[in-house]
PDB file of C-alpha atoms in Angstrom:
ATOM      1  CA  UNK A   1     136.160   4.801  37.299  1.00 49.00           C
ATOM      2  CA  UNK A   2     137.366   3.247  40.306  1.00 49.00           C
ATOM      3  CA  UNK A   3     140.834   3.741  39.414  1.00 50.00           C
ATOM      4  CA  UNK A   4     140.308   7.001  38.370  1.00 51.00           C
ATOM      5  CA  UNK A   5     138.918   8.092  41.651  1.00 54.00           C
ATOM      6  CA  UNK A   6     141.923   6.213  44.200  1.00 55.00           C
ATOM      7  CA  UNK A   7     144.236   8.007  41.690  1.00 52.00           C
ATOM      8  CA  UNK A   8     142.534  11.439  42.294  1.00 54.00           C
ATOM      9  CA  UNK A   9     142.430  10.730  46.422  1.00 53.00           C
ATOM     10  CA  UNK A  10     146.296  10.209  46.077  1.00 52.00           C
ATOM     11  CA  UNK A  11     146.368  13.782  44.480  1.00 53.00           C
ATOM     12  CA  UNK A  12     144.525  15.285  47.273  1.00 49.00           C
ATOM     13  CA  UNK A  13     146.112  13.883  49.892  1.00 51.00           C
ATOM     14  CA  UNK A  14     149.644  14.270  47.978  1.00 54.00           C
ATOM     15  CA  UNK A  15     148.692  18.117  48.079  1.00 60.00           C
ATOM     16  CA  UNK A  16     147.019  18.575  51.112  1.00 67.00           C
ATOM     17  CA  UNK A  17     150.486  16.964  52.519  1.00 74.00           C
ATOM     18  CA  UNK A  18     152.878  19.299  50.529  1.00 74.00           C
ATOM     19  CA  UNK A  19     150.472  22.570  52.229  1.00 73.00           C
ATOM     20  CA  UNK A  20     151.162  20.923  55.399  1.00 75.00           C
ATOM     21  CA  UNK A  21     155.319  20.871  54.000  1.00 79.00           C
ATOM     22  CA  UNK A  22     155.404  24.121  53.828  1.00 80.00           C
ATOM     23  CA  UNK A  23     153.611  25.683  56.454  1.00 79.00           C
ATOM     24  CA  UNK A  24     155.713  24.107  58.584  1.00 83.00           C
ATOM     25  CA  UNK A  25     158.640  24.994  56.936  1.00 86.00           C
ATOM     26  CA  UNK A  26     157.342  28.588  56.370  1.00 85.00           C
ATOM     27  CA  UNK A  27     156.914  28.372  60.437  1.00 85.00           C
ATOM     28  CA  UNK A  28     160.126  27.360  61.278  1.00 89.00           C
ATOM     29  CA  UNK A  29     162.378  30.492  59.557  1.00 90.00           C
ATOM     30  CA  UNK A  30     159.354  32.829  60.875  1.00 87.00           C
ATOM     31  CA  UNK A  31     160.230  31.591  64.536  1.00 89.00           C
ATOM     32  CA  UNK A  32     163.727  31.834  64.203  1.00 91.00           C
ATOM     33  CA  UNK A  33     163.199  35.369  63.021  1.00 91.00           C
ATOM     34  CA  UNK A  34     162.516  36.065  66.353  1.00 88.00           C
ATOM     35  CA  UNK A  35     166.008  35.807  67.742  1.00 88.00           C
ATOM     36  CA  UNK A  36     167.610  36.996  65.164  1.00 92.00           C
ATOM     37  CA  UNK A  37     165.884  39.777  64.786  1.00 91.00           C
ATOM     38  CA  UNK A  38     166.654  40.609  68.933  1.00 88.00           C
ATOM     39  CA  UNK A  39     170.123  40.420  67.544  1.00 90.00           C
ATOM     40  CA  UNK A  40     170.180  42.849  64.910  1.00 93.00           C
ATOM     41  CA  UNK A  41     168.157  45.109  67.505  1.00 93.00           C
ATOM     42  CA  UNK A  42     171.204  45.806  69.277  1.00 92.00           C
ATOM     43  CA  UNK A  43     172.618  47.547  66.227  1.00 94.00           C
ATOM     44  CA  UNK A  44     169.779  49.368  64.772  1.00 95.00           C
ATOM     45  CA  UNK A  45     166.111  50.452  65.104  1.00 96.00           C
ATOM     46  CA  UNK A  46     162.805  49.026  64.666  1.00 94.00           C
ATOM     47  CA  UNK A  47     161.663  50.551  61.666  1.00 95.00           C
ATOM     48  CA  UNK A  48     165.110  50.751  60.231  1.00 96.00           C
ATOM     49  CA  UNK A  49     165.909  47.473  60.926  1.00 95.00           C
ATOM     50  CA  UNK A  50     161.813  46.686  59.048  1.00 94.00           C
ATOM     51  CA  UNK A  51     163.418  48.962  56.195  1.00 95.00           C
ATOM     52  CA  UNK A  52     166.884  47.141  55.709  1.00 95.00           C
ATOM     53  CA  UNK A  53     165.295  43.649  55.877  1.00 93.00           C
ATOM     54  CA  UNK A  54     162.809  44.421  52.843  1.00 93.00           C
ATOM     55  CA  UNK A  55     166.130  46.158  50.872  1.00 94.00           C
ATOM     56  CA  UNK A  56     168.044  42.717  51.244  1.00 93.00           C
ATOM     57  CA  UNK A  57     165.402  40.740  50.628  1.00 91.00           C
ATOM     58  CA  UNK A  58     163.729  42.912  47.476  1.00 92.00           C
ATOM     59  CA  UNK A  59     166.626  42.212  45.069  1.00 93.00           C
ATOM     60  CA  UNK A  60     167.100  38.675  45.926  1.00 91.00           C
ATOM     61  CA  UNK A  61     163.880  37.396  44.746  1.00 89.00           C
ATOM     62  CA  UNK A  62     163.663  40.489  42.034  1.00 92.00           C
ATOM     63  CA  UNK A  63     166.525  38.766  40.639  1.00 92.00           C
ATOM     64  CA  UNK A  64     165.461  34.901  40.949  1.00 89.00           C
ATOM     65  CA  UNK A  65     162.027  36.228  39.059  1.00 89.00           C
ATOM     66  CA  UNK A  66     164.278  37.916  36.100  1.00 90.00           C
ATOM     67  CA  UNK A  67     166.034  34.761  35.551  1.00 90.00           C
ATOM     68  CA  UNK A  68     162.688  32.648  35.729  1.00 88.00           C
ATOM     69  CA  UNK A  69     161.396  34.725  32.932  1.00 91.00           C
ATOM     70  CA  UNK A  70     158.137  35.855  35.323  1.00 89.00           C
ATOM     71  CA  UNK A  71     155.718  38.772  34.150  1.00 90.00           C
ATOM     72  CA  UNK A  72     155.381  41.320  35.469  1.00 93.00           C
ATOM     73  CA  UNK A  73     151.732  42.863  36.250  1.00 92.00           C
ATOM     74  CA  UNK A  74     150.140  43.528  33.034  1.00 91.00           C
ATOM     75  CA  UNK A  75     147.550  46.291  33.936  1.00 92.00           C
ATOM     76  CA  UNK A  76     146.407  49.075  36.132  1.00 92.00           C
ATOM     77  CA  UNK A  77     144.468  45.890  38.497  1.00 92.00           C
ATOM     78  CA  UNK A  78     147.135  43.743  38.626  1.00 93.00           C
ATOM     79  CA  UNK A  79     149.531  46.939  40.112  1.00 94.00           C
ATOM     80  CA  UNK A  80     146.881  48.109  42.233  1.00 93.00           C
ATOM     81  CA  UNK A  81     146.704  44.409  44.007  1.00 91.00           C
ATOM     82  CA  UNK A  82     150.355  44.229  43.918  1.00 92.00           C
ATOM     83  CA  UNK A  83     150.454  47.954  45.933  1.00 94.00           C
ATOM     84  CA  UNK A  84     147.732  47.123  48.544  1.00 93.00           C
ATOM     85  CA  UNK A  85     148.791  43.298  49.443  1.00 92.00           C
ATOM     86  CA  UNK A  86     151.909  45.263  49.762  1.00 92.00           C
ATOM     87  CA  UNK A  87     150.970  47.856  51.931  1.00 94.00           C
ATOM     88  CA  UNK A  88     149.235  45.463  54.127  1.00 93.00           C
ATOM     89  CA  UNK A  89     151.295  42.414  54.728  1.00 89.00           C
ATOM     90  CA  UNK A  90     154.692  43.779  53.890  1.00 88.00           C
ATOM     91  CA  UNK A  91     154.688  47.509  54.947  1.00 94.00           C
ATOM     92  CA  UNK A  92     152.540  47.852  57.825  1.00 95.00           C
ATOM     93  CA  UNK A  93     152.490  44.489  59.036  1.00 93.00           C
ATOM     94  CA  UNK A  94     156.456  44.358  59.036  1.00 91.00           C
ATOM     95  CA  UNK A  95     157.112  47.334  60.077  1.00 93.00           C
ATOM     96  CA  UNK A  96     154.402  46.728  63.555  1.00 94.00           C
ATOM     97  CA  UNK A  97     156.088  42.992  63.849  1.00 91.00           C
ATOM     98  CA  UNK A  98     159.937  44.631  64.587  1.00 92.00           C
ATOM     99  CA  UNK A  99     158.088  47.328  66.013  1.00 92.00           C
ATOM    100  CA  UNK A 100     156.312  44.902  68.474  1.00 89.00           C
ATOM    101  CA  UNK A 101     159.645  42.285  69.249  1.00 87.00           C
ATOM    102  CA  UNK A 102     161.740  45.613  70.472  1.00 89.00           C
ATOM    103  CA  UNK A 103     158.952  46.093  73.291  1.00 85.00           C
ATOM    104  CA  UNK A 104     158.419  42.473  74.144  1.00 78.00           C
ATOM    105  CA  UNK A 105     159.680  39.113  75.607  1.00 72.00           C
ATOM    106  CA  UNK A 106     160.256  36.694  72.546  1.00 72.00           C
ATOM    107  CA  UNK A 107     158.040  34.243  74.045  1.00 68.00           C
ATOM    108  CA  UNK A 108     155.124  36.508  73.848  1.00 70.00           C
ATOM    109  CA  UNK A 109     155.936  38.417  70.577  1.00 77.00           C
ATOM    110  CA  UNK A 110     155.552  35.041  68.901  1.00 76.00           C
ATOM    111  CA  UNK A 111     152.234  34.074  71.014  1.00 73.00           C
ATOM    112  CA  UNK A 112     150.462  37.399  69.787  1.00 77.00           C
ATOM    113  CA  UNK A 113     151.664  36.415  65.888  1.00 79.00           C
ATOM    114  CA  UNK A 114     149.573  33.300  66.506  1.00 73.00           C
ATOM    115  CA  UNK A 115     146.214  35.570  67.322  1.00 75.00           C
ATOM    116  CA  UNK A 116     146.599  36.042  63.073  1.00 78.00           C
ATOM    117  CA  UNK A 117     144.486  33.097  62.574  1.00 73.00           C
ATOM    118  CA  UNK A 118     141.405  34.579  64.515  1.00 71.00           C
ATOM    119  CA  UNK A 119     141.630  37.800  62.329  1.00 79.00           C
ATOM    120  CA  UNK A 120     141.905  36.071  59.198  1.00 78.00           C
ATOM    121  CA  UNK A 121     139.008  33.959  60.111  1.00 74.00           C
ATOM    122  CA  UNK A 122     137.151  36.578  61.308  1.00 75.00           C
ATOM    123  CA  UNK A 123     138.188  38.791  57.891  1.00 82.00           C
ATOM    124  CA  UNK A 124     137.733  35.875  55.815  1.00 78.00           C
ATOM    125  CA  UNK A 125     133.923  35.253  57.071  1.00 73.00           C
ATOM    126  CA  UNK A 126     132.684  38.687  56.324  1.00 77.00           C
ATOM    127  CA  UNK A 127     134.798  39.078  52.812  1.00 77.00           C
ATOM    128  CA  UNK A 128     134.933  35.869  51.413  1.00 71.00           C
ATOM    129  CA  UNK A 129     132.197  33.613  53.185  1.00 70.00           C
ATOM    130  CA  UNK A 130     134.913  31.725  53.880  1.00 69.00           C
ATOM    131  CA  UNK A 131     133.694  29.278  56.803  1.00 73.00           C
ATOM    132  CA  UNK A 132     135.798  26.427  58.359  1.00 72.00           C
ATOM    133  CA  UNK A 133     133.932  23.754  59.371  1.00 78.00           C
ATOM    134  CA  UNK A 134     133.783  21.732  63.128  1.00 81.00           C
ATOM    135  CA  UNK A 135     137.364  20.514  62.408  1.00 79.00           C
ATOM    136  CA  UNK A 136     139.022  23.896  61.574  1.00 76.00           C
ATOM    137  CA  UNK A 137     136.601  25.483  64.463  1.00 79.00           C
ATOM    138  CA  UNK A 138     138.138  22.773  66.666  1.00 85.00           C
ATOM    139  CA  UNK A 139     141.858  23.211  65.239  1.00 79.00           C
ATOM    140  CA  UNK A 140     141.263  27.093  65.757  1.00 77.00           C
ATOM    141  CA  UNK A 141     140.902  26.889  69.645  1.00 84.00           C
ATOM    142  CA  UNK A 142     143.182  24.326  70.465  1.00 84.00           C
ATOM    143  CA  UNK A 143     146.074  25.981  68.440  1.00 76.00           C
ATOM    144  CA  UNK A 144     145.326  29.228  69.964  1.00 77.00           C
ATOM    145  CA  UNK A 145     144.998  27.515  73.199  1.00 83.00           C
ATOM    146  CA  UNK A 146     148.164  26.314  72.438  1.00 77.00           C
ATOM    147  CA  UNK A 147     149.674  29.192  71.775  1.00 72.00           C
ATOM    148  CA  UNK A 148     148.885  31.051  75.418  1.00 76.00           C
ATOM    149  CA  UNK A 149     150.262  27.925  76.690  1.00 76.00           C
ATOM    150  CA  UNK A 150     153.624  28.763  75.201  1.00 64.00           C
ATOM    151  CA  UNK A 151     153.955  32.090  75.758  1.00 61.00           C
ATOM    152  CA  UNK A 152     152.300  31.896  79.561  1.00 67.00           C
ATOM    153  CA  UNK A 153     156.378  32.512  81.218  1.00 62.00           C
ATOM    154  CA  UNK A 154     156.407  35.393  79.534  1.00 59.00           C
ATOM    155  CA  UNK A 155     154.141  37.327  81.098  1.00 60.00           C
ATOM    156  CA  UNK A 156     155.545  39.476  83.495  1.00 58.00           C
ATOM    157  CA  UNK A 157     158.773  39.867  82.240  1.00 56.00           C
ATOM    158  CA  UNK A 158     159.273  44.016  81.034  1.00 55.00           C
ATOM    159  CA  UNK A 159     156.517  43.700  78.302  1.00 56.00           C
ATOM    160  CA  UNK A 160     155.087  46.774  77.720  1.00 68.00           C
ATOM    161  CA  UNK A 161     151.699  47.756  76.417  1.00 72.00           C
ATOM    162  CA  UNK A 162     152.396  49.717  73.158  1.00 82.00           C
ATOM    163  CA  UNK A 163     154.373  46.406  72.339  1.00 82.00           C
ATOM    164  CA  UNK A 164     151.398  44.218  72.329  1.00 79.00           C
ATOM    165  CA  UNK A 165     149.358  47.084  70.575  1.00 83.00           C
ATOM    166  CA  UNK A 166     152.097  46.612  67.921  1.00 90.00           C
ATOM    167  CA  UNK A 167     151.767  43.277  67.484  1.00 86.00           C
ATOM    168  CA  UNK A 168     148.444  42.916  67.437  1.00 86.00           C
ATOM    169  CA  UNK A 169     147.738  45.985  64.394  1.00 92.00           C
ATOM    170  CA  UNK A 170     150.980  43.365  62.294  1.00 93.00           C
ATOM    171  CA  UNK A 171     148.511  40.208  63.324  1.00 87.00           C
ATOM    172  CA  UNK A 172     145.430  42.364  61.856  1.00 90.00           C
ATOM    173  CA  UNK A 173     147.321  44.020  59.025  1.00 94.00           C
ATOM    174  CA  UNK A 174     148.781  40.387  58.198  1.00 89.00           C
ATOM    175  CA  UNK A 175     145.500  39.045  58.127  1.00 87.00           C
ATOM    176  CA  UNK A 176     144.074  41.205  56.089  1.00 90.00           C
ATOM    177  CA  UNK A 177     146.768  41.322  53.587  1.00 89.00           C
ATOM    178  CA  UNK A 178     146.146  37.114  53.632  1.00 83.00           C
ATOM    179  CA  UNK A 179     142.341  37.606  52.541  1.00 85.00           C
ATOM    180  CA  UNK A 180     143.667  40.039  49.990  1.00 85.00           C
ATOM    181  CA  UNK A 181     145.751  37.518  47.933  1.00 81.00           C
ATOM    182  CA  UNK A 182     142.428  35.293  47.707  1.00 77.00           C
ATOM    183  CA  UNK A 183     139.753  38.320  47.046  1.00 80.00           C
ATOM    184  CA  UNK A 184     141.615  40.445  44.482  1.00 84.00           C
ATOM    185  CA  UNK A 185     141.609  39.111  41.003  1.00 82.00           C
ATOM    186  CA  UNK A 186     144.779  40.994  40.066  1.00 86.00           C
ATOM    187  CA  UNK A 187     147.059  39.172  42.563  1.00 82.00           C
ATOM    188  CA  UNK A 188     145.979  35.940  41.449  1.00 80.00           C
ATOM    189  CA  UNK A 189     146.466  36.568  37.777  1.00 87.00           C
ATOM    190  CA  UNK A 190     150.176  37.327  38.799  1.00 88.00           C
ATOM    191  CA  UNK A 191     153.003  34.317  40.038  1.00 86.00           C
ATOM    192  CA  UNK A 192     153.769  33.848  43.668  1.00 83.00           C
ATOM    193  CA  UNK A 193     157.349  34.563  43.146  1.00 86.00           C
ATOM    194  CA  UNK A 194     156.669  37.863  40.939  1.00 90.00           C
ATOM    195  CA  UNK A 195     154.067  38.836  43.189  1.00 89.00           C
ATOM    196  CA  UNK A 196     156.184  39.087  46.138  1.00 87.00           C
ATOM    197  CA  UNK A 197     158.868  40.143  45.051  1.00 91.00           C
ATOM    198  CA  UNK A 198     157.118  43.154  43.924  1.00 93.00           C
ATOM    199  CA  UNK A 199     155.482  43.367  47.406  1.00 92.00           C
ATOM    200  CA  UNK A 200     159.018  43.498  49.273  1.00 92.00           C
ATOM    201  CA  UNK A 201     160.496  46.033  46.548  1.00 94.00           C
ATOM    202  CA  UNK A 202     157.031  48.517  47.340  1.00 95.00           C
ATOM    203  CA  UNK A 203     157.398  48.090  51.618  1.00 95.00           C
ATOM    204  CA  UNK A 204     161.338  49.005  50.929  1.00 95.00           C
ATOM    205  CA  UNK A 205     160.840  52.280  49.099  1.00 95.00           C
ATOM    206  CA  UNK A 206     157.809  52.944  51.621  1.00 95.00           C
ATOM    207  CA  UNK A 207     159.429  51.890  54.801  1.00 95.00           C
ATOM    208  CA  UNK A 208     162.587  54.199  53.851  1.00 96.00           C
ATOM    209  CA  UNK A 209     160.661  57.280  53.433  1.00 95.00           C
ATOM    210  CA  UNK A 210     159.098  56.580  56.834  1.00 94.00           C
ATOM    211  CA  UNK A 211     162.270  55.870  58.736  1.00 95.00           C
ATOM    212  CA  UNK A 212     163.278  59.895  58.902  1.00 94.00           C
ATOM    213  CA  UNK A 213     160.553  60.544  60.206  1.00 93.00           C
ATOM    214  CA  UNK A 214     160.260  58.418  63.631  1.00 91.00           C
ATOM    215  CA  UNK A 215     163.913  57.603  63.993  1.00 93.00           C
ATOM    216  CA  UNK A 216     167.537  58.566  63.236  1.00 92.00           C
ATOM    217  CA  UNK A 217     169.725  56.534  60.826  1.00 92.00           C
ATOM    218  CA  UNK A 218     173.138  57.559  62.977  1.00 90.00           C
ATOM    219  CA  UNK A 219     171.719  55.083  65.768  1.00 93.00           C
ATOM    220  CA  UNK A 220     172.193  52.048  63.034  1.00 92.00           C
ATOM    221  CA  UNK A 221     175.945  50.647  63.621  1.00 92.00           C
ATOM    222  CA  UNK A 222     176.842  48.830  60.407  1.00 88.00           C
ATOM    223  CA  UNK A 223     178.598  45.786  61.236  1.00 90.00           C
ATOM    224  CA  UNK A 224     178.975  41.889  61.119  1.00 90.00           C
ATOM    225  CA  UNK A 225     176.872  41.944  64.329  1.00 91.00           C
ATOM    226  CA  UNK A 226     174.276  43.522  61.923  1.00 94.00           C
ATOM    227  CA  UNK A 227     174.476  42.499  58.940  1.00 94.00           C
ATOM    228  CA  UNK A 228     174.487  38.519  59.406  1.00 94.00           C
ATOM    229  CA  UNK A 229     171.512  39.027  60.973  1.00 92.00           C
ATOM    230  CA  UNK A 230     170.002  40.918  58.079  1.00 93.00           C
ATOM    231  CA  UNK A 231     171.255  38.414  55.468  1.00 93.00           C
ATOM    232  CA  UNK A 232     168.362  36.048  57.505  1.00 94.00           C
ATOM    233  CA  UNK A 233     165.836  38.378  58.109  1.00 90.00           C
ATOM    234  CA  UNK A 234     165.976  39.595  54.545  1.00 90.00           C
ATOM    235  CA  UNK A 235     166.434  36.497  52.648  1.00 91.00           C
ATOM    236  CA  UNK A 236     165.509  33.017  54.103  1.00 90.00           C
ATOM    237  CA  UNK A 237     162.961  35.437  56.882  1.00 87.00           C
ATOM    238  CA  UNK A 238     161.629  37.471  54.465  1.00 82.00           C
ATOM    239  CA  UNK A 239     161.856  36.880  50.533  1.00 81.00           C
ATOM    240  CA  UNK A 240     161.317  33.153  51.344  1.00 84.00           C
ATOM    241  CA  UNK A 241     158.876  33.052  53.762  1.00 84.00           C
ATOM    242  CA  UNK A 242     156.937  35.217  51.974  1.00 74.00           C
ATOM    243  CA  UNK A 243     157.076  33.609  48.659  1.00 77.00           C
ATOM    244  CA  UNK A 244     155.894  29.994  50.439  1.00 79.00           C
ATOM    245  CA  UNK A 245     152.696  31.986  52.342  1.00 71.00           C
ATOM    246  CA  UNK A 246     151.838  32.678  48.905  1.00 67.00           C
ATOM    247  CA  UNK A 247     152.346  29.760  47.491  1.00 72.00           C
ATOM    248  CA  UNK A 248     150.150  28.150  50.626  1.00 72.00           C
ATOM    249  CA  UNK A 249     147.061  30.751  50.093  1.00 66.00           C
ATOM    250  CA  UNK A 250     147.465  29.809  46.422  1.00 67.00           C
ATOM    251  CA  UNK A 251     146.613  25.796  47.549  1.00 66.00           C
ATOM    252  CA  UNK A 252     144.716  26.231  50.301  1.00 64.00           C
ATOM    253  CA  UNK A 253     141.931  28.558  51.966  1.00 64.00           C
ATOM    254  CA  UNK A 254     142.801  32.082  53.680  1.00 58.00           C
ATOM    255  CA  UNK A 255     142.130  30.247  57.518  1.00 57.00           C
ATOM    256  CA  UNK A 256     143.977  27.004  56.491  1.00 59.00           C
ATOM    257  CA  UNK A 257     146.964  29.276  54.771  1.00 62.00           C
ATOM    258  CA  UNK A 258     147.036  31.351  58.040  1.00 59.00           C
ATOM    259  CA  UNK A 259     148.290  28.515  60.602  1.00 64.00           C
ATOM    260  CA  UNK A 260     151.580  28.801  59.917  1.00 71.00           C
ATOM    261  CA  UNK A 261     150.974  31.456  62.896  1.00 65.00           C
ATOM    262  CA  UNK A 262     150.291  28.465  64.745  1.00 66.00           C
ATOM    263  CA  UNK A 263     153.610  26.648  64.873  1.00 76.00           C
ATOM    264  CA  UNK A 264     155.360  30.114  64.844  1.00 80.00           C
ATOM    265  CA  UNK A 265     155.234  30.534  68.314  1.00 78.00           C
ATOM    266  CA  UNK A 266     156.866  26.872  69.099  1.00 78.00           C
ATOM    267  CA  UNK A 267     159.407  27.920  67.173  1.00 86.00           C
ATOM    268  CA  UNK A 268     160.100  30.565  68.134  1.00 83.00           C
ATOM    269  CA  UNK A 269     160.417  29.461  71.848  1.00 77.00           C
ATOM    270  CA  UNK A 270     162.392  26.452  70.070  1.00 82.00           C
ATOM    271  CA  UNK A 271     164.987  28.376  68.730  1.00 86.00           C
ATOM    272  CA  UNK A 272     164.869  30.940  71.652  1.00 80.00           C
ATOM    273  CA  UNK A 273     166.000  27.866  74.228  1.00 79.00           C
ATOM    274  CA  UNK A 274     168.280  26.504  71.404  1.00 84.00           C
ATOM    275  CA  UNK A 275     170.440  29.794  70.972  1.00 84.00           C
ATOM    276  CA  UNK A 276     169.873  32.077  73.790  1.00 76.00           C
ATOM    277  CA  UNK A 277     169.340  28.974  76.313  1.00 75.00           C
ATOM    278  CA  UNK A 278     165.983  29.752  77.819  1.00 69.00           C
ATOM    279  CA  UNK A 279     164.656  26.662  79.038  1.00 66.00           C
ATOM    280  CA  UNK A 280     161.213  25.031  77.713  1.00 62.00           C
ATOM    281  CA  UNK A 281     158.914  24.544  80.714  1.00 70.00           C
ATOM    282  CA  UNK A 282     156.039  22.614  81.439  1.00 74.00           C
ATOM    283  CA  UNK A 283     153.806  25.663  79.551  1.00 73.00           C
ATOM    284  CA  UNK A 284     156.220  25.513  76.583  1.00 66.00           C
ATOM    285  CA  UNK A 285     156.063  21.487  76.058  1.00 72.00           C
ATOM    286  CA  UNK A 286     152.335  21.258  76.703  1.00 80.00           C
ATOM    287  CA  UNK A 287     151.720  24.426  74.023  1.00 75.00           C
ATOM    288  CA  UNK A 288     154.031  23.079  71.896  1.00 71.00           C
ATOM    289  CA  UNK A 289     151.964  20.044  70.846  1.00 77.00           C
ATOM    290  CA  UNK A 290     148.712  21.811  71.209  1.00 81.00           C
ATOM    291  CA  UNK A 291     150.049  24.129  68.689  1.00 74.00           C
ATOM    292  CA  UNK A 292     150.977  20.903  66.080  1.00 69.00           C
ATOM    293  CA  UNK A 293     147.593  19.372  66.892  1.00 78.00           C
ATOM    294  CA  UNK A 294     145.534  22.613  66.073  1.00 75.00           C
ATOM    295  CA  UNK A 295     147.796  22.983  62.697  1.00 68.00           C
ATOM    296  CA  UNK A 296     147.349  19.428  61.847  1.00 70.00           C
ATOM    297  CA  UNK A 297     143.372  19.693  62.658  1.00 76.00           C
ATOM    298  CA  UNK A 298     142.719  22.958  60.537  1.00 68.00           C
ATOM    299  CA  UNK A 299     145.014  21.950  58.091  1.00 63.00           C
ATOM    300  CA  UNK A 300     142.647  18.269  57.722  1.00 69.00           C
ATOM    301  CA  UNK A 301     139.338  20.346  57.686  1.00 66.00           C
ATOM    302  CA  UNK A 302     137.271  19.571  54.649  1.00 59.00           C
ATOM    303  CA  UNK A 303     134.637  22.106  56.063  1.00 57.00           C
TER     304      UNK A 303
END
């Protein structure tokens, strides 16, 4: 019995460790999205730029599903989860995030991703009595703590309004769309990969019908200056990140699953002083390991 019980602690902490893997990881190409994203900007528009993102990333994983042999959704429920996880993490939320990062400083783009964690919680406690415990209440305010921290220098700097408004209906929307892949029975009857997939191939067809409508596609220059910046945003930015926030809600709780919003912002700021050369102040630094502290404290609650 006693063996049986150290080897089933070594399972749990083997998996909590691999959740803690990948939200990092999922994290790290999120914050670099950032930048790269402010790249492709100068070659295209915000919802066009939303719509050619999901269209490089859709076929990728489309394809690396095929070849796995995944199913596709089986029934009417399994579609109808498939359409409004969509809609909600991939569509709207998407389409708000580029909308949001053309209006705003980097620094507090990522900052206002990091507010996704509140909504979820928020979302999660009225849907799925989902309740973290003093550790993940704890984790919760020092991460977001951490995140103001980070994105303090860039206040001030030609952020507008309607920006943050942006950003903040992509943190909701996001949020939502997280609570969505635990409630809805469908999604969860359907693989990560499959599931996603799907998702990206629904926001592409959507977010192309909606482009004509608010923009002009003459203003998109197609380019090298545009199109190695889509290969990231639509592949490693996109199809994976999205596939490894899956596979996190699949292991761990909607809250827990959410703090990859946590180290986004660090990241973000990381790769912002790493490319562009902005320099990490005293703010940045502090928030920085606020940030890792509130992931590593939510990510340890046992509620």
């Amino acid at each position: 019995m006693k063996k049986h019980g150290g080897l089933g602690s070594k399972n749990v902490a083997s998996s909590s460790s691999v959740t803690v893997a990948l939200v990092i990881l999922t994290a790290l190409l999120i914050g670099l999205n950032y930048t790269v994203m402010k790249w492709a900007l100068d070659h295209t528009t915000p919802l066009a730029l939303a719509a050619l993102r999901t269209s490089v990333g859709a076929p990728f994983l489309l394809a690396i599903a095929m070849f796995r042999g995944e199913k596709l959704p089986q029934n009417r429920q399994q579609w109808m989860a498939v359409w409004w996880i969509s809609l909600a993490i991939t569509t709207v939320s998407s389409g708000f995030l580029v909308l949001g990062i053309s209006r705003l400083s980097p620094g507090l783009a990522a900052m206002l991703s990091a507010t996704m964690p509140l909504f979820t919680a928020i979302i999660a406690v009225l849907v799925l009595a989902e309740l973290p415990g003093r550790r993940g209440y704890l984790g919760l305010l020092i991460g977001l703590f951490g995140a103001v921290c980070l994105a303090m220098p860039a206040f001030g700097s030609g952020n507008t309004t309607l920006g943050i408004v942006f950003s903040l209906i992509s943190s909701i929307s996001w949020a939502a769309g997280a609570v969505l892949n635990k409630r809805l029975p469908g999604a969860l009857e359907i693989s990560p990969l499959m599931l996603v997939a799907l998702q990206i191939t629904f926001s592409a067809v959507c977010l192309h019908l909606a482009v004509p409508f608010v923009e002009d596609w003459s203003d998109t220059s197609m380019g090298w200056g545009l199109a190695l910046p889509l290969l990231y945003a639509g592949i490693p930015s996109l199809a994976v990140t999205f596939y490894l926030f899956a596979s996190v809600l699949r292991r761990a709780p909607a809250i827990q699953g959410a703090a990859v919003a946590y180290l986004t912002p660090f990241f973000g700021v990381l790769f912002s002083w790493l490319l562009v050369g902005d320099r990490l102040g005293t703010f940045e630094i502090l928030g920085g390991a606020l940030v890792v502290t509130g992931v590593a404290l939510l990510s340890l609650d046992r509620r």
